[in-house]
Structure formats: C-alpha cells, structure tokens
Short mmCIF file of C-alpha atoms in Angstrom, two decimals:
data_model
loop_
_atom_site.label_atom_id
_atom_site.label_comp_id
_atom_site.label_asym_id
_atom_site.label_seq_id
_atom_site.Cartn_x
_atom_site.Cartn_y
_atom_site.Cartn_z
CA MET H 290 131.24 149.67 -49.77
CA ARG H 291 132.96 149.91 -46.56
CA ARG H 292 133.42 153.58 -47.20
CA ARG H 293 130.49 154.22 -48.48
CA SER H 294 129.15 153.30 -45.16
CA ARG H 295 131.36 154.84 -43.12
CA ARG H 296 130.39 158.20 -45.46
CA ALA H 297 126.67 157.85 -44.92
CA GLY H 298 126.75 156.83 -41.23
CA ASN H 299 128.88 160.04 -40.64
CA PHE H 300 126.12 162.40 -41.93
CA PRO H 301 124.57 162.78 -39.60
CA ARG H 302 126.83 164.01 -37.11
CA ASP H 303 127.93 166.27 -39.78
CA ARG H 304 124.69 167.45 -40.19
CA ALA H 305 124.22 169.12 -36.08
CA CYS H 306 127.83 169.46 -36.62
CA PHE H 307 127.22 172.57 -39.50
CA THR H 308 123.76 173.09 -37.26
CA VAL H 309 125.85 174.21 -34.38
CA ARG H 310 128.33 176.21 -36.13
CA ALA H 311 125.46 178.34 -37.89
CA ALA H 312 123.46 179.28 -34.82
CA ARG H 313 126.66 179.98 -33.48
CA GLN H 314 127.70 182.13 -36.43
CA SER H 315 123.88 183.68 -36.45
CA ARG H 316 124.02 184.64 -32.75
CA LEU H 317 128.00 186.30 -33.62
CA LEU H 318 125.99 188.02 -36.20
CA ALA H 319 122.02 188.62 -34.75
CA ILE H 320 121.92 192.77 -34.41
CA PRO H 321 121.95 194.09 -31.11
CA SER H 322 117.70 196.54 -30.20
CA LEU H 323 117.60 199.60 -30.67
CA PRO H 324 116.51 201.10 -27.29
CA LEU H 325 115.13 204.69 -28.07
CA ALA H 326 114.26 206.94 -24.81
CA THR H 327 111.49 209.79 -26.25
CA ASP H 328 108.26 211.80 -25.13
CA ALA H 329 105.80 211.29 -28.21
CA PHE H 330 102.04 212.53 -29.11
CA ILE H 331 99.61 209.49 -30.26
CA LEU H 332 98.03 210.61 -33.55
CA ALA H 333 96.51 207.07 -34.57
CA LYS H 334 95.63 203.02 -34.18
CA ARG H 335 97.54 200.90 -36.45
CA PRO H 336 96.11 197.27 -36.73
CA SER H 337 96.38 195.67 -34.09
CA SER H 338 97.24 190.97 -34.08
CA ASP H 339 95.91 189.46 -30.78
CA ALA H 340 99.52 190.00 -28.92
CA PHE H 341 100.26 193.66 -30.16
CA GLN H 342 98.26 196.91 -30.78
CA GLY H 343 99.86 199.51 -33.31
CA PHE H 344 99.94 202.72 -33.39
CA SER H 345 101.36 206.23 -35.22
CA ALA H 346 103.41 208.67 -32.41
CA PHE H 347 105.21 212.13 -33.08
CA SER H 348 108.11 212.04 -31.23
CA PRO H 349 109.75 215.79 -31.47
CA SER H 350 112.82 214.24 -32.26
CA GLN H 351 112.04 211.51 -34.09
CA GLY H 352 109.09 212.42 -36.04
CA LEU H 353 106.95 209.70 -37.17
CA LEU H 354 107.34 206.88 -35.41
CA LEU H 355 105.09 202.83 -35.97
CA ILE H 356 105.45 201.31 -31.99
CA LEU H 357 104.21 198.39 -31.37
CA GLN H 358 102.42 197.86 -27.39
CA ARG H 359 101.42 194.33 -25.87
CA LEU H 360 98.24 193.72 -25.06
CA SER H 361 97.93 192.09 -22.13
CA ARG H 362 94.90 190.68 -20.24
CA LYS H 363 96.21 190.94 -16.68
CA SER H 364 96.04 194.40 -15.03
CA ALA H 365 99.10 195.67 -13.94
CA ALA H 366 99.83 199.24 -12.09
CA SER H 367 103.15 199.67 -14.07
CA ALA H 368 101.10 199.30 -17.31
CA THR H 369 99.86 202.39 -19.36
CA PRO H 370 97.30 201.46 -22.60
CA LEU H 371 97.94 204.22 -24.90
CA ASP H 372 94.96 205.98 -26.62
CA LEU H 373 94.76 208.43 -28.93
CA PHE H 374 96.04 211.77 -28.71
CA ASP H 375 97.97 210.97 -25.42
CA GLU H 376 100.93 212.89 -24.80
CA VAL H 377 103.26 210.06 -23.15
CA ALA H 378 107.15 209.45 -22.87
CA LEU H 379 108.06 206.00 -23.84
CA LEU H 380 111.28 203.62 -23.71
CA LEU H 381 111.31 202.25 -26.68
CA GLU H 382 113.33 198.79 -28.32
CA SER H 383 113.55 198.40 -32.12
CA PRO H 384 114.62 194.64 -33.33
CA ASN H 385 114.90 195.98 -36.77
CA GLN H 386 116.68 199.00 -37.25
CA GLY H 387 113.74 201.51 -35.91
CA GLN H 388 111.37 200.44 -39.16
CA THR H 389 109.55 199.47 -35.65
CA TRP H 390 109.20 199.70 -31.87
CA PHE H 391 107.85 197.94 -29.34
CA VAL H 392 107.11 199.90 -26.11
CA LYS H 393 108.74 198.43 -23.35
CA GLU H 394 107.83 201.45 -20.98
CA ALA H 395 105.53 204.09 -20.53
CA ARG H 396 104.69 206.33 -18.75
CA LEU H 397 101.43 208.65 -19.39
CA VAL H 398 101.86 213.26 -19.67
CA GLN H 399 98.81 214.23 -20.47
CA ARG H 400 95.51 213.04 -21.72
CA SER H 401 92.96 215.11 -24.07
CA ALA H 402 90.45 212.84 -22.29
CA GLY H 403 87.95 216.10 -23.26
CA ILE H 404 87.37 215.21 -26.82
CA GLY H 405 85.49 212.17 -26.86
CA THR H 406 82.84 213.33 -25.96
CA SER H 407 81.48 214.87 -28.69
CA TYR H 408 82.10 213.93 -32.09
CA GLU H 409 82.36 216.99 -34.23
CA THR H 410 85.71 217.73 -32.23
CA LEU H 411 86.82 214.33 -32.44
CA ARG H 412 86.44 214.66 -35.79
CA LEU H 413 88.44 217.36 -36.20
CA ALA H 414 91.48 216.11 -33.42
CA SER H 415 91.51 213.13 -36.36
CA ALA H 416 92.15 215.27 -38.92
CA LEU H 417 94.67 217.77 -37.52
CA ALA H 418 96.71 214.08 -36.03
CA ASN H 419 96.56 212.82 -39.57
CA LEU H 420 97.66 215.49 -40.89
CA ILE H 421 100.88 214.70 -39.40
CA VAL H 422 100.73 211.06 -40.26
CA ARG H 423 100.27 212.32 -43.99
CA ASN H 424 102.71 215.05 -43.91
CA PRO H 425 106.38 213.75 -43.33
CA VAL H 426 108.17 216.86 -40.67
CA PRO H 427 111.61 218.05 -41.63
CA GLU H 428 113.71 217.63 -38.31
CA GLU H 429 113.83 221.31 -37.81
CA SER H 430 110.11 221.49 -37.69
CA ARG H 431 109.79 218.50 -34.90
CA PRO H 432 109.90 221.25 -32.19
CA ALA H 433 107.11 223.74 -33.54
CA VAL H 434 104.67 220.64 -34.11
CA ALA H 435 105.12 219.07 -30.95
CA GLY H 436 104.51 222.42 -29.89
CA LEU H 437 101.54 222.70 -31.63
CA LEU H 438 100.22 219.22 -30.63
CA ARG H 439 100.43 220.43 -27.23
CA THR H 440 98.86 222.88 -28.08
CA ALA H 441 95.24 221.78 -29.90
CA PHE H 442 94.82 218.33 -28.39
CA ALA H 443 94.33 220.89 -24.63
CA ALA H 444 92.71 223.75 -26.33
CA PHE H 445 89.81 220.59 -27.96
CA ALA H 446 89.48 219.01 -24.36
CA SER H 447 88.71 222.10 -23.34
CA ASP H 448 86.78 224.50 -25.57
CA PRO H 449 83.27 224.40 -27.55
CA ARG H 450 84.69 225.25 -30.90
CA PRO H 451 86.80 222.81 -31.78
CA ASP H 452 86.41 224.79 -35.73
CA ILE H 453 88.39 226.96 -34.46
CA VAL H 454 90.88 224.80 -32.77
CA TYR H 455 91.09 223.12 -36.47
CA PHE H 456 91.69 226.19 -38.85
CA LYS H 457 94.35 228.07 -36.17
CA SER H 458 95.77 224.84 -36.16
CA LEU H 459 96.57 224.30 -40.31
CA TYR H 460 96.98 227.92 -40.65
CA ARG H 461 99.94 227.50 -37.88
CA PHE H 462 101.03 224.22 -39.10
CA ALA H 463 101.11 225.35 -43.06
CA ARG H 464 102.88 229.02 -41.42
CA ASP H 465 105.44 227.11 -39.99
CA GLU H 466 105.75 224.91 -43.26
CA GLY H 467 107.11 227.83 -44.61
CA TYR H 468 104.29 228.35 -46.91
CA PRO H 469 103.57 232.33 -47.20
CA LEU H 470 99.95 231.88 -46.18
CA LYS H 471 99.67 236.06 -45.37
CA GLN H 472 101.26 237.57 -48.01
CA HIS H 473 99.78 235.12 -50.74
CA TRP H 474 97.31 233.72 -49.39
CA PHE H 475 95.64 236.08 -47.45
CA PRO H 476 95.72 239.71 -49.39
CA THR H 477 93.42 237.03 -52.20
CA LEU H 478 89.92 237.33 -49.63
CA PRO H 479 87.82 240.04 -50.17
CA ALA H 480 88.40 242.66 -47.01
CA ALA H 481 85.15 241.48 -44.71
CA ASP H 482 87.25 237.84 -44.63
CA ARG H 483 91.07 239.55 -43.82
CA ALA H 484 88.92 240.76 -40.48
CA THR H 485 88.32 237.42 -40.16
CA VAL H 486 91.18 235.54 -40.62
CA ALA H 487 93.33 238.21 -39.05
CA ALA H 488 90.07 237.28 -35.14
CA LEU H 489 90.99 233.23 -36.08
CA VAL H 490 94.60 233.87 -36.83
CA ASN H 491 95.13 235.92 -33.65
CA GLN H 492 92.60 236.31 -31.04
CA PRO H 493 92.81 234.10 -28.20
CA LEU H 494 89.76 231.41 -28.25
CA ALA H 495 87.84 232.70 -25.81
CA GLY H 496 87.40 235.38 -27.62
CA GLN H 497 86.41 234.49 -31.00
CA THR H 498 82.81 234.87 -31.93
CA ALA H 499 82.74 233.89 -35.20
CA PRO H 500 79.46 232.66 -36.94
CA ALA H 501 80.99 228.79 -37.08
CA ALA H 502 79.40 228.71 -41.13
CA GLU H 503 82.08 231.62 -41.21
CA VAL H 504 84.58 229.57 -39.84
CA THR H 505 84.01 226.72 -42.00
CA ARG H 506 84.05 228.52 -45.44
CA LEU H 507 86.63 229.86 -44.83
CA LEU H 508 88.49 226.77 -44.01
CA ARG H 509 87.37 225.33 -47.42
CA ARG H 510 89.28 228.57 -48.92
CA LEU H 511 92.56 228.08 -46.82
CA GLU H 512 92.33 224.03 -47.48
CA GLU H 513 91.86 225.28 -51.73
CA TYR H 514 94.79 227.36 -51.69
CA LEU H 515 97.14 224.48 -49.46
CA ARG H 516 95.64 221.82 -52.26
CA GLY H 517 96.78 224.12 -55.28
CA HIS H 518 100.45 226.35 -53.76
CA SER H 519 101.56 223.46 -51.44
CA GLU H 520 102.72 219.24 -51.30
CA ILE H 521 100.84 219.27 -48.03
CA LEU H 522 98.46 216.68 -47.99
CA LEU H 523 94.86 217.15 -47.23
CA GLU H 524 93.66 214.04 -47.18
#
C-alpha cells in the first residue's frame, strides 16, 4: 500500500515535468513566421472579424495573396488602412507557410479614389479585379498583369468611359494569356465590327467615340468567345 501511495503522490509532479518537457519540445519544433516584402494591388475584400479585415491582393512576384490587416480603433500616423484598388508596398508575415499573410507595415503607392465616384465605374473596376482573383496567373505573366492593373485602375479613376477601359483590359488580359484573339476571334466579326474593335483596342481612350451600346454588344461577343474557347473564368 505504501508503494502505491508513493506512486500516487509522485504523479502530479511527473505530469508537471512531462508538461514542461512537451512545452519545450513544442517551442523547438515551432515553425518561424515567414516574412515577405512585396508590392501588391488590393483586389477584393474578404470576410472580416472583430480584429482583422481580410483582402485578396495581387503581387507581381507572388501572385494572389490572402492578407489580413489588424483593425485599429486608435488612429496612428504609421497605419495605412487598405482600400480596394490601392497599389501598396507591404511588409507581411505568415505563420502558416504562406496560406495567409498578416500586414506588419503598409505604405500607399497609388490610390485610385476616382473609381468610387460612379456606380458603373466601380462595377467594372470590381469586375476586372475579380477576374484576376478567379484566374490563377502563371509566374511569367504576373508582371504583365500588374502593369495591366496599374494602367486600368488609373484609367477607371480618371476616364469617363469605364466600358471601354474594361473592354481594353479584358482583351489585353486574354491576349497576354496566349489566346489568339486577333487570329481566331477578330476574323469572325463583320467588317464594321472589326473596325470598331480595332479602334477600341488600339486607340487611346481620349480618342474613343464608340457608342456605349456598341461597346456593350462587342464585349458580349468577346465574352462569349472566351467562354467557349478559353479557360478564363469570367464569373
């Protein structure tokens, strides 16, 4: 009985020692947070919590990232609240090997504030942003997509023809992804439509005069072709 009593009396101390050893081993095996410094475009808001706002962001070097920014009730000069269509320089940290990234520092590079002044502009700029979110961009194409986003968001913010900005952007995205629009889609159009598409694609925005109804009709033709002849997810 005394032997049984000694074991019972030693058990809490043994368990405590085991807990300490397990904690030490856990610390030794813990994977350190992964740091990342990158520029990025904020494309979409994700569900938020009481403490963090989530975003889908596109990095020219990393592709699509899920980032989380802490929501602060106190204003701080060093804090830059992220917003849709921002181009930002980020210092990130991931505790799970890149599945999610926490914003440690953020510096605003360019804010396209004019996008929010028109519902149609906001709708089409969001459509372009979501196009990039839905379609994985291969590493070799990421710099071109970053250039497309920079050009398109600036145009959406300043030009009165968001329909033409979106048409140009979708055409450029599909072309840069390797789809032969000029060789396969363009020849299927009537002569008058080919002339209009050539102007939409090649002329600067300032010189565009195509009626909105024509742009919408041709955009539908382009989207119909891409649904049937590409792997691009439009919606």
